[in-house]
PDB file of C-alpha atoms in Angstrom:
ATOM      1  CA  MET O   1     183.549-173.763 -81.446  1.00 69.00           C
ATOM      2  CA  ARG O   2     186.474-174.641 -79.190  1.00 74.00           C
ATOM      3  CA  LYS O   3     188.894-174.067 -82.076  1.00 79.00           C
ATOM      4  CA  LEU O   4     187.454-170.608 -82.709  1.00 83.00           C
ATOM      5  CA  TYR O   5     187.597-169.749 -79.021  1.00 79.00           C
ATOM      6  CA  GLN O   6     191.256-170.826 -78.863  1.00 79.00           C
ATOM      7  CA  GLN O   7     192.046-168.695 -81.915  1.00 80.00           C
ATOM      8  CA  LEU O   8     190.308-165.754 -80.301  1.00 79.00           C
ATOM      9  CA  THR O   9     192.103-165.983 -76.960  1.00 75.00           C
ATOM     10  CA  SER O  10     195.513-166.649 -78.528  1.00 76.00           C
ATOM     11  CA  ASP O  11     195.352-163.351 -80.450  1.00 77.00           C
ATOM     12  CA  PRO O  12     192.884-161.086 -78.598  1.00 72.00           C
ATOM     13  CA  SER O  13     193.985-157.930 -80.448  1.00 73.00           C
ATOM     14  CA  ARG O  14     192.902-159.304 -83.848  1.00 81.00           C
ATOM     15  CA  ARG O  15     189.983-157.519 -85.534  1.00 83.00           C
ATOM     16  CA  TRP O  16     187.698-160.373 -86.593  1.00 86.00           C
ATOM     17  CA  ARG O  17     185.094-160.212 -89.361  1.00 87.00           C
ATOM     18  CA  GLU O  18     182.511-162.718 -90.534  1.00 89.00           C
ATOM     19  CA  GLU O  19     184.591-163.526 -93.629  1.00 89.00           C
ATOM     20  CA  ASP O  20     187.416-164.665 -91.303  1.00 87.00           C
ATOM     21  CA  ILE O  21     185.029-167.184 -89.749  1.00 89.00           C
ATOM     22  CA  THR O  22     183.986-168.410 -93.191  1.00 90.00           C
ATOM     23  CA  LYS O  23     187.608-168.823 -94.299  1.00 87.00           C
ATOM     24  CA  MET O  24     188.156-171.148 -91.330  1.00 88.00           C
ATOM     25  CA  GLY O  25     185.372-173.386 -92.620  1.00 88.00           C
ATOM     26  CA  PHE O  26     182.624-172.350 -90.200  1.00 88.00           C
ATOM     27  CA  ASP O  27     179.134-171.086 -90.934  1.00 90.00           C
ATOM     28  CA  PRO O  28     178.867-167.582 -89.380  1.00 89.00           C
ATOM     29  CA  SER O  29     175.187-167.975 -88.453  1.00 90.00           C
ATOM     30  CA  SER O  30     175.850-171.297 -86.687  1.00 90.00           C
ATOM     31  CA  VAL O  31     178.821-169.798 -84.856  1.00 89.00           C
ATOM     32  CA  ARG O  32     176.694-166.816 -83.842  1.00 89.00           C
ATOM     33  CA  ARG O  33     174.002-169.064 -82.368  1.00 89.00           C
ATOM     34  CA  GLN O  34     176.429-171.388 -80.574  1.00 86.00           C
ATOM     35  CA  PHE O  35     178.412-168.565 -78.978  1.00 84.00           C
ATOM     36  CA  LYS O  36     175.225-166.740 -77.989  1.00 80.00           C
ATOM     37  CA  ARG O  37     173.862-169.902 -76.369  1.00 76.00           C
ATOM     38  CA  THR O  38     177.122-170.744 -74.556  1.00 71.00           C
ATOM     39  CA  PHE O  39     178.497-167.328 -73.626  1.00 69.00           C
ATOM     40  CA  GLY O  40     175.516-164.993 -73.899  1.00 67.00           C
ATOM     41  CA  MET O  41     177.220-163.060 -76.699  1.00 75.00           C
ATOM     42  CA  THR O  42     178.280-163.638 -80.293  1.00 86.00           C
ATOM     43  CA  PHE O  43     181.793-164.512 -81.406  1.00 87.00           C
ATOM     44  CA  LEU O  44     182.318-161.017 -82.855  1.00 87.00           C
ATOM     45  CA  ASP O  45     181.023-159.383 -79.669  1.00 82.00           C
ATOM     46  CA  MET O  46     183.495-161.476 -77.678  1.00 81.00           C
ATOM     47  CA  ALA O  47     186.303-160.441 -80.036  1.00 84.00           C
ATOM     48  CA  ARG O  48     185.483-156.776 -79.362  1.00 80.00           C
ATOM     49  CA  LEU O  49     185.403-157.513 -75.651  1.00 79.00           C
ATOM     50  CA  LEU O  50     188.885-159.011 -75.657  1.00 79.00           C
ATOM     51  CA  ARG O  51     190.249-156.048 -77.597  1.00 84.00           C
ATOM     52  CA  LEU O  52     189.142-153.907 -74.676  1.00 85.00           C
ATOM     53  CA  ARG O  53     191.966-155.465 -72.679  1.00 82.00           C
ATOM     54  CA  GLU O  54     194.516-153.220 -74.356  1.00 83.00           C
ATOM     55  CA  GLY O  55     192.313-150.245 -73.628  1.00 86.00           C
ATOM     56  CA  PHE O  56     192.172-151.236 -69.956  1.00 82.00           C
ATOM     57  CA  ALA O  57     195.958-151.418 -69.793  1.00 81.00           C
ATOM     58  CA  THR O  58     196.391-148.067 -71.538  1.00 85.00           C
ATOM     59  CA  LEU O  59     193.934-146.257 -69.263  1.00 83.00           C
ATOM     60  CA  ALA O  60     195.584-147.845 -66.211  1.00 78.00           C
ATOM     61  CA  GLN O  61     198.809-146.131 -67.259  1.00 80.00           C
ATOM     62  CA  GLY O  62     197.054-142.753 -67.117  1.00 79.00           C
ATOM     63  CA  GLU O  63     196.718-142.337 -70.873  1.00 84.00           C
ATOM     64  CA  SER O  64     193.782-140.653 -72.606  1.00 83.00           C
ATOM     65  CA  VAL O  65     190.636-142.307 -73.943  1.00 83.00           C
ATOM     66  CA  LEU O  66     191.970-141.624 -77.446  1.00 87.00           C
ATOM     67  CA  GLU O  67     195.154-143.564 -76.702  1.00 89.00           C
ATOM     68  CA  ALA O  68     193.088-146.380 -75.180  1.00 87.00           C
ATOM     69  CA  GLN O  69     190.845-146.454 -78.244  1.00 88.00           C
ATOM     70  CA  LEU O  70     193.834-146.774 -80.560  1.00 88.00           C
ATOM     71  CA  ALA O  71     195.423-149.478 -78.423  1.00 85.00           C
ATOM     72  CA  ALA O  72     192.170-151.453 -78.453  1.00 87.00           C
ATOM     73  CA  GLY O  73     191.732-151.089 -82.204  1.00 84.00           C
ATOM     74  CA  PHE O  74     188.392-149.259 -82.158  1.00 85.00           C
ATOM     75  CA  ASP O  75     187.437-146.904 -84.979  1.00 84.00           C
ATOM     76  CA  SER O  76     186.592-143.946 -82.743  1.00 86.00           C
ATOM     77  CA  PRO O  77     186.752-142.812 -79.106  1.00 84.00           C
ATOM     78  CA  SER O  78     182.950-142.927 -78.948  1.00 88.00           C
ATOM     79  CA  ALA O  79     182.913-146.577 -80.086  1.00 86.00           C
ATOM     80  CA  PHE O  80     185.492-147.418 -77.430  1.00 88.00           C
ATOM     81  CA  ARG O  81     183.593-145.523 -74.725  1.00 88.00           C
ATOM     82  CA  GLU O  82     180.372-147.300 -75.675  1.00 88.00           C
ATOM     83  CA  ALA O  83     181.994-150.750 -75.591  1.00 86.00           C
ATOM     84  CA  PHE O  84     183.689-149.990 -72.270  1.00 87.00           C
ATOM     85  CA  THR O  85     180.472-148.700 -70.698  1.00 89.00           C
ATOM     86  CA  ASN O  86     178.479-151.675 -71.980  1.00 85.00           C
ATOM     87  CA  LEU O  87     180.969-153.981 -70.271  1.00 84.00           C
ATOM     88  CA  THR O  88     181.444-152.198 -66.963  1.00 87.00           C
ATOM     89  CA  GLY O  89     178.403-149.974 -66.526  1.00 87.00           C
ATOM     90  CA  VAL O  90     180.649-146.947 -65.968  1.00 89.00           C
ATOM     91  CA  ARG O  91     182.315-144.558 -68.403  1.00 88.00           C
ATOM     92  CA  PRO O  92     186.113-144.447 -68.729  1.00 87.00           C
ATOM     93  CA  SER O  93     185.998-140.834 -67.542  1.00 86.00           C
ATOM     94  CA  ASP O  94     184.214-141.934 -64.342  1.00 89.00           C
ATOM     95  CA  LEU O  95     187.236-143.940 -63.217  1.00 86.00           C
ATOM     96  CA  LYS O  96     190.267-142.356 -61.606  1.00 85.00           C
ATOM     97  CA  GLN O  97     193.841-142.971 -60.545  1.00 80.00           C
ATOM     98  CA  ASN O  98     194.746-144.005 -56.963  1.00 84.00           C
ATOM     99  CA  ALA O  99     191.168-144.972 -56.127  1.00 92.00           C
ATOM    100  CA  MET O 100     189.820-147.028 -53.236  1.00 94.00           C
ATOM    101  CA  LEU O 101     188.705-149.842 -55.584  1.00 96.00           C
ATOM    102  CA  CYS O 102     190.930-150.950 -58.457  1.00 93.00           C
ATOM    103  CA  VAL O 103     189.602-152.568 -61.631  1.00 92.00           C
ATOM    104  CA  ASP O 104     192.013-154.873 -63.438  1.00 91.00           C
ATOM    105  CA  TRP O 105     192.052-157.524 -66.158  1.00 89.00           C
ATOM    106  CA  VAL O 106     193.169-161.070 -65.315  1.00 91.00           C
ATOM    107  CA  ASP O 107     194.133-163.606 -67.981  1.00 87.00           C
ATOM    108  CA  THR O 108     193.448-167.273 -67.176  1.00 91.00           C
ATOM    109  CA  PRO O 109     193.496-170.532 -69.163  1.00 88.00           C
ATOM    110  CA  LEU O 110     189.678-170.276 -69.256  1.00 87.00           C
ATOM    111  CA  GLY O 111     189.581-166.751 -70.603  1.00 82.00           C
ATOM    112  CA  ALA O 112     189.687-163.175 -69.421  1.00 85.00           C
ATOM    113  CA  MET O 113     188.373-162.187 -66.003  1.00 92.00           C
ATOM    114  CA  ILE O 114     187.686-158.801 -64.425  1.00 93.00           C
ATOM    115  CA  VAL O 115     188.736-158.223 -60.822  1.00 96.00           C
ATOM    116  CA  VAL O 116     187.726-155.389 -58.513  1.00 97.00           C
ATOM    117  CA  ALA O 117     189.680-155.075 -55.267  1.00 97.00           C
ATOM    118  CA  ASP O 118     190.922-152.641 -52.680  1.00 96.00           C
ATOM    119  CA  ARG O 119     194.485-152.923 -51.380  1.00 95.00           C
ATOM    120  CA  THR O 120     193.803-155.953 -49.191  1.00 97.00           C
ATOM    121  CA  HIS O 121     190.530-157.626 -50.268  1.00 98.00           C
ATOM    122  CA  VAL O 122     188.890-158.846 -53.479  1.00 98.00           C
ATOM    123  CA  HIS O 123     185.317-157.637 -54.022  1.00 98.00           C
ATOM    124  CA  LEU O 124     184.617-159.162 -57.451  1.00 98.00           C
ATOM    125  CA  LEU O 125     186.134-161.701 -59.826  1.00 97.00           C
ATOM    126  CA  GLU O 126     184.091-162.574 -62.908  1.00 95.00           C
ATOM    127  CA  PHE O 127     184.621-163.898 -66.414  1.00 92.00           C
ATOM    128  CA  ALA O 128     184.583-160.864 -68.672  1.00 86.00           C
ATOM    129  CA  GLU O 129     181.605-161.940 -70.762  1.00 80.00           C
ATOM    130  CA  ARG O 130     179.276-162.765 -67.854  1.00 83.00           C
ATOM    131  CA  LYS O 131     175.903-161.105 -68.423  1.00 79.00           C
ATOM    132  CA  GLY O 132     175.614-159.730 -64.887  1.00 86.00           C
ATOM    133  CA  LEU O 133     179.089-158.185 -64.777  1.00 90.00           C
ATOM    134  CA  ARG O 134     177.931-154.690 -65.698  1.00 90.00           C
ATOM    135  CA  ARG O 135     175.312-154.622 -62.935  1.00 93.00           C
ATOM    136  CA  GLU O 136     177.807-155.938 -60.367  1.00 95.00           C
ATOM    137  CA  ILE O 137     180.421-153.290 -61.198  1.00 94.00           C
ATOM    138  CA  GLU O 138     177.770-150.562 -61.116  1.00 94.00           C
ATOM    139  CA  LYS O 139     176.845-151.646 -57.577  1.00 95.00           C
ATOM    140  CA  LEU O 140     180.490-151.554 -56.482  1.00 96.00           C
ATOM    141  CA  PHE O 141     180.874-148.118 -58.077  1.00 95.00           C
ATOM    142  CA  GLN O 142     177.948-146.945 -55.938  1.00 95.00           C
ATOM    143  CA  PHE O 143     179.352-148.759 -52.885  1.00 95.00           C
ATOM    144  CA  SER O 144     182.643-146.873 -53.268  1.00 96.00           C
ATOM    145  CA  LYS O 145     180.800-143.575 -53.907  1.00 95.00           C
ATOM    146  CA  GLY O 146     182.561-143.359 -57.249  1.00 94.00           C
ATOM    147  CA  ASP O 147     186.022-143.971 -55.786  1.00 96.00           C
ATOM    148  CA  MET O 148     186.948-146.601 -58.381  1.00 95.00           C
ATOM    149  CA  GLY O 149     189.814-146.608 -60.848  1.00 91.00           C
ATOM    150  CA  PHE O 150     192.100-148.613 -63.074  1.00 86.00           C
ATOM    151  CA  GLY O 151     195.209-150.469 -62.104  1.00 85.00           C
ATOM    152  CA  THR O 152     196.379-153.044 -59.637  1.00 89.00           C
ATOM    153  CA  SER O 153     196.856-153.435 -55.898  1.00 92.00           C
ATOM    154  CA  PRO O 154     198.868-155.811 -53.696  1.00 95.00           C
ATOM    155  CA  VAL O 155     195.977-158.256 -53.344  1.00 97.00           C
ATOM    156  CA  ILE O 156     195.384-158.293 -57.118  1.00 96.00           C
ATOM    157  CA  GLU O 157     198.997-159.262 -57.715  1.00 96.00           C
ATOM    158  CA  THR O 158     198.654-162.027 -55.116  1.00 97.00           C
ATOM    159  CA  LEU O 159     195.429-163.156 -56.798  1.00 98.00           C
ATOM    160  CA  LYS O 160     197.118-163.450 -60.200  1.00 97.00           C
ATOM    161  CA  LYS O 161     199.913-165.552 -58.701  1.00 97.00           C
ATOM    162  CA  GLN O 162     197.522-167.830 -56.816  1.00 98.00           C
ATOM    163  CA  LEU O 163     195.278-168.311 -59.869  1.00 97.00           C
ATOM    164  CA  SER O 164     198.337-169.323 -61.895  1.00 96.00           C
ATOM    165  CA  ASP O 165     199.370-171.839 -59.215  1.00 97.00           C
ATOM    166  CA  TYR O 166     195.786-173.138 -58.986  1.00 97.00           C
ATOM    167  CA  PHE O 167     195.566-173.848 -62.709  1.00 96.00           C
ATOM    168  CA  ASN O 168     199.055-175.389 -62.654  1.00 94.00           C
ATOM    169  CA  GLY O 169     197.885-177.900 -60.058  1.00 92.00           C
ATOM    170  CA  THR O 170     199.942-176.643 -57.104  1.00 94.00           C
ATOM    171  CA  LEU O 171     197.427-174.603 -55.067  1.00 95.00           C
ATOM    172  CA  PRO O 172     194.237-176.362 -53.907  1.00 94.00           C
ATOM    173  CA  LYS O 173     193.077-173.571 -51.562  1.00 94.00           C
ATOM    174  CA  PHE O 174     193.196-169.812 -51.962  1.00 97.00           C
ATOM    175  CA  SER O 175     194.202-167.470 -49.152  1.00 96.00           C
ATOM    176  CA  ILE O 176     192.846-164.253 -50.655  1.00 97.00           C
ATOM    177  CA  PRO O 177     190.799-162.069 -48.254  1.00 97.00           C
ATOM    178  CA  LEU O 178     187.324-161.416 -49.660  1.00 98.00           C
ATOM    179  CA  VAL O 179     184.590-158.837 -49.173  1.00 98.00           C
ATOM    180  CA  MET O 180     181.217-160.498 -49.764  1.00 97.00           C
ATOM    181  CA  HIS O 181     178.427-158.171 -50.885  1.00 96.00           C
ATOM    182  CA  GLY O 182     175.078-159.824 -50.201  1.00 94.00           C
ATOM    183  CA  THR O 183     172.446-160.678 -47.623  1.00 95.00           C
ATOM    184  CA  GLU O 184     173.413-162.572 -44.499  1.00 95.00           C
ATOM    185  CA  PHE O 185     171.917-165.788 -45.897  1.00 95.00           C
ATOM    186  CA  THR O 186     173.733-165.335 -49.193  1.00 96.00           C
ATOM    187  CA  LYS O 187     177.036-164.781 -47.420  1.00 97.00           C
ATOM    188  CA  GLU O 188     176.385-167.859 -45.286  1.00 96.00           C
ATOM    189  CA  VAL O 189     175.990-169.902 -48.485  1.00 96.00           C
ATOM    190  CA  TRP O 190     179.170-168.443 -49.961  1.00 97.00           C
ATOM    191  CA  ARG O 191     181.137-169.245 -46.809  1.00 97.00           C
ATOM    192  CA  ALA O 192     179.831-172.820 -47.022  1.00 96.00           C
ATOM    193  CA  LEU O 193     180.975-173.008 -50.660  1.00 97.00           C
ATOM    194  CA  VAL O 194     184.498-171.983 -49.664  1.00 96.00           C
ATOM    195  CA  GLU O 195     184.594-174.937 -47.268  1.00 95.00           C
ATOM    196  CA  ILE O 196     184.052-177.495 -50.086  1.00 96.00           C
ATOM    197  CA  PRO O 197     187.557-178.855 -50.756  1.00 95.00           C
ATOM    198  CA  ALA O 198     188.990-178.795 -54.262  1.00 95.00           C
ATOM    199  CA  GLY O 199     188.302-182.154 -55.890  1.00 93.00           C
ATOM    200  CA  GLU O 200     184.915-182.570 -54.181  1.00 94.00           C
ATOM    201  CA  THR O 201     181.391-181.590 -55.239  1.00 95.00           C
ATOM    202  CA  LYS O 202     178.042-181.245 -53.465  1.00 94.00           C
ATOM    203  CA  SER O 203     174.405-180.853 -54.469  1.00 94.00           C
ATOM    204  CA  TYR O 204     172.268-177.878 -53.478  1.00 93.00           C
ATOM    205  CA  GLY O 205     170.292-180.151 -51.172  1.00 93.00           C
ATOM    206  CA  ALA O 206     173.388-181.494 -49.446  1.00 94.00           C
ATOM    207  CA  LEU O 207     174.689-177.974 -48.946  1.00 94.00           C
ATOM    208  CA  ALA O 208     171.350-176.868 -47.471  1.00 94.00           C
ATOM    209  CA  ARG O 209     171.347-179.819 -45.063  1.00 94.00           C
ATOM    210  CA  GLU O 210     174.890-179.091 -43.918  1.00 92.00           C
ATOM    211  CA  MET O 211     173.842-175.507 -43.251  1.00 91.00           C
ATOM    212  CA  GLY O 212     171.052-176.838 -40.997  1.00 91.00           C
ATOM    213  CA  ASN O 213     168.299-175.727 -43.371  1.00 88.00           C
ATOM    214  CA  PRO O 214     167.317-178.818 -45.395  1.00 88.00           C
ATOM    215  CA  THR O 215     164.297-177.174 -47.054  1.00 89.00           C
ATOM    216  CA  ALA O 216     166.331-174.261 -48.435  1.00 89.00           C
ATOM    217  CA  SER O 217     167.852-175.945 -51.489  1.00 90.00           C
ATOM    218  CA  ARG O 218     166.233-173.454 -53.894  1.00 91.00           C
ATOM    219  CA  ALA O 219     167.411-170.491 -51.837  1.00 93.00           C
ATOM    220  CA  VAL O 220     170.880-172.035 -51.763  1.00 93.00           C
ATOM    221  CA  ALA O 221     170.748-172.350 -55.561  1.00 92.00           C
ATOM    222  CA  ARG O 222     169.808-168.670 -55.920  1.00 93.00           C
ATOM    223  CA  ALA O 223     172.638-167.616 -53.616  1.00 94.00           C
ATOM    224  CA  ASN O 224     174.996-169.848 -55.559  1.00 92.00           C
ATOM    225  CA  GLY O 225     173.989-168.116 -58.796  1.00 91.00           C
ATOM    226  CA  ALA O 226     174.465-164.671 -57.239  1.00 94.00           C
ATOM    227  CA  ASN O 227     178.130-165.333 -56.444  1.00 95.00           C
ATOM    228  CA  GLN O 228     180.299-162.533 -57.851  1.00 96.00           C
ATOM    229  CA  ILE O 229     183.699-163.908 -56.843  1.00 97.00           C
ATOM    230  CA  ALA O 230     184.154-166.821 -59.235  1.00 97.00           C
ATOM    231  CA  ILE O 231     186.628-169.644 -58.522  1.00 97.00           C
ATOM    232  CA  LEU O 232     187.636-168.204 -55.123  1.00 98.00           C
ATOM    233  CA  ILE O 233     184.076-168.812 -53.948  1.00 98.00           C
ATOM    234  CA  PRO O 234     183.740-172.149 -55.774  1.00 97.00           C
ATOM    235  CA  CYS O 235     180.108-172.208 -56.882  1.00 95.00           C
ATOM    236  CA  HIS O 236     181.305-174.504 -59.691  1.00 96.00           C
ATOM    237  CA  ARG O 237     181.626-177.305 -57.090  1.00 96.00           C
ATOM    238  CA  VAL O 238     177.839-177.531 -56.758  1.00 95.00           C
ATOM    239  CA  ILE O 239     176.230-180.056 -59.113  1.00 92.00           C
ATOM    240  CA  GLY O 240     172.831-181.657 -59.583  1.00 88.00           C
ATOM    241  CA  ALA O 241     171.579-184.291 -57.134  1.00 85.00           C
ATOM    242  CA  ASP O 242     171.956-186.873 -59.925  1.00 84.00           C
ATOM    243  CA  GLY O 243     175.592-185.896 -60.519  1.00 84.00           C
ATOM    244  CA  THR O 244     174.982-183.853 -63.677  1.00 87.00           C
ATOM    245  CA  LEU O 245     176.452-180.414 -64.212  1.00 86.00           C
ATOM    246  CA  THR O 246     173.977-177.641 -63.498  1.00 83.00           C
ATOM    247  CA  GLY O 247     173.961-174.062 -64.768  1.00 80.00           C
ATOM    248  CA  TYR O 248     177.087-171.939 -64.464  1.00 85.00           C
ATOM    249  CA  ALA O 249     177.182-168.265 -65.456  1.00 83.00           C
ATOM    250  CA  GLY O 250     180.644-168.686 -66.933  1.00 84.00           C
ATOM    251  CA  GLY O 251     179.444-171.526 -69.180  1.00 83.00           C
ATOM    252  CA  LEU O 252     179.129-175.247 -68.486  1.00 87.00           C
ATOM    253  CA  TRP O 253     182.316-175.924 -70.437  1.00 85.00           C
ATOM    254  CA  ARG O 254     184.214-173.779 -67.925  1.00 89.00           C
ATOM    255  CA  LYS O 255     182.566-175.583 -65.020  1.00 92.00           C
ATOM    256  CA  GLN O 256     183.691-178.893 -66.515  1.00 92.00           C
ATOM    257  CA  ARG O 257     187.245-177.617 -66.988  1.00 92.00           C
ATOM    258  CA  LEU O 258     187.397-176.288 -63.421  1.00 95.00           C
ATOM    259  CA  LEU O 259     186.289-179.628 -62.019  1.00 95.00           C
ATOM    260  CA  GLU O 260     188.817-181.408 -64.235  1.00 94.00           C
ATOM    261  CA  THR O 261     191.545-179.086 -62.935  1.00 94.00           C
ATOM    262  CA  GLU O 262     190.526-179.804 -59.357  1.00 95.00           C
ATOM    263  CA  ALA O 263     190.584-183.558 -59.930  1.00 92.00           C
ATOM    264  CA  LEU O 264     194.358-183.134 -59.593  1.00 87.00           C
ATOM    265  CA  TYR O 265     193.801-182.234 -55.946  1.00 89.00           C
ATOM    266  CA  ARG O 266     191.629-185.205 -55.094  1.00 78.00           C
ATOM    267  CA  ALA O 267     193.241-187.281 -52.351  1.00 59.00           C
TER     268      ALA O 267
END
């Protein structure tokens, strides 16, 4: 599966078919099950998702949906609009230029991420195939009263640079301003997560005790799972009380890779 994923991310514009999977020596039904179990979507669905990147870039330049559809390699504008709406929860025509919130695509060594930010603060950073992404973007669209569009902003450019430095092993702590959308308890948990240094991990119970609420480990776990600013709010640093990796919306393999990356920062 790792080989297929690497092939996919190295050439995201490729139009994959089941016969391509077979030619590589894999059983399509097994690949379908493994990708669905790991990522919440099939390999071919993920391939379509990554092709959307070119559509994002084209729309961000002010081009038409037709131009975006062609850039993304979709057969029709309606197919592109459907795929885009399924991902983001909003239609391409709902998004505008020079908006309060910008939506952009971020490439990382662990796959594509979607960022939503204003000029100074990040509101969302998620792996593109996360199941809850659509719902989270819909909420931000409502929060902004529809004032959301394509493109970048100063803080997004800073984010891309800091993520690159982080994965290269030269930036253990981010300095990106964040807007946390959640209840007061949830935001308290997220602020506690940010205080866990890179290279360290904690259990839900330990985090609850440090917050002065030792019986709230389950509530801490729920808040951890509701995090919509991945990596910057490091919910991946929370593990089971026995030291095992627990659930991670981006996939346990990503959680493992993030912790391996952060081992470089361990004193």
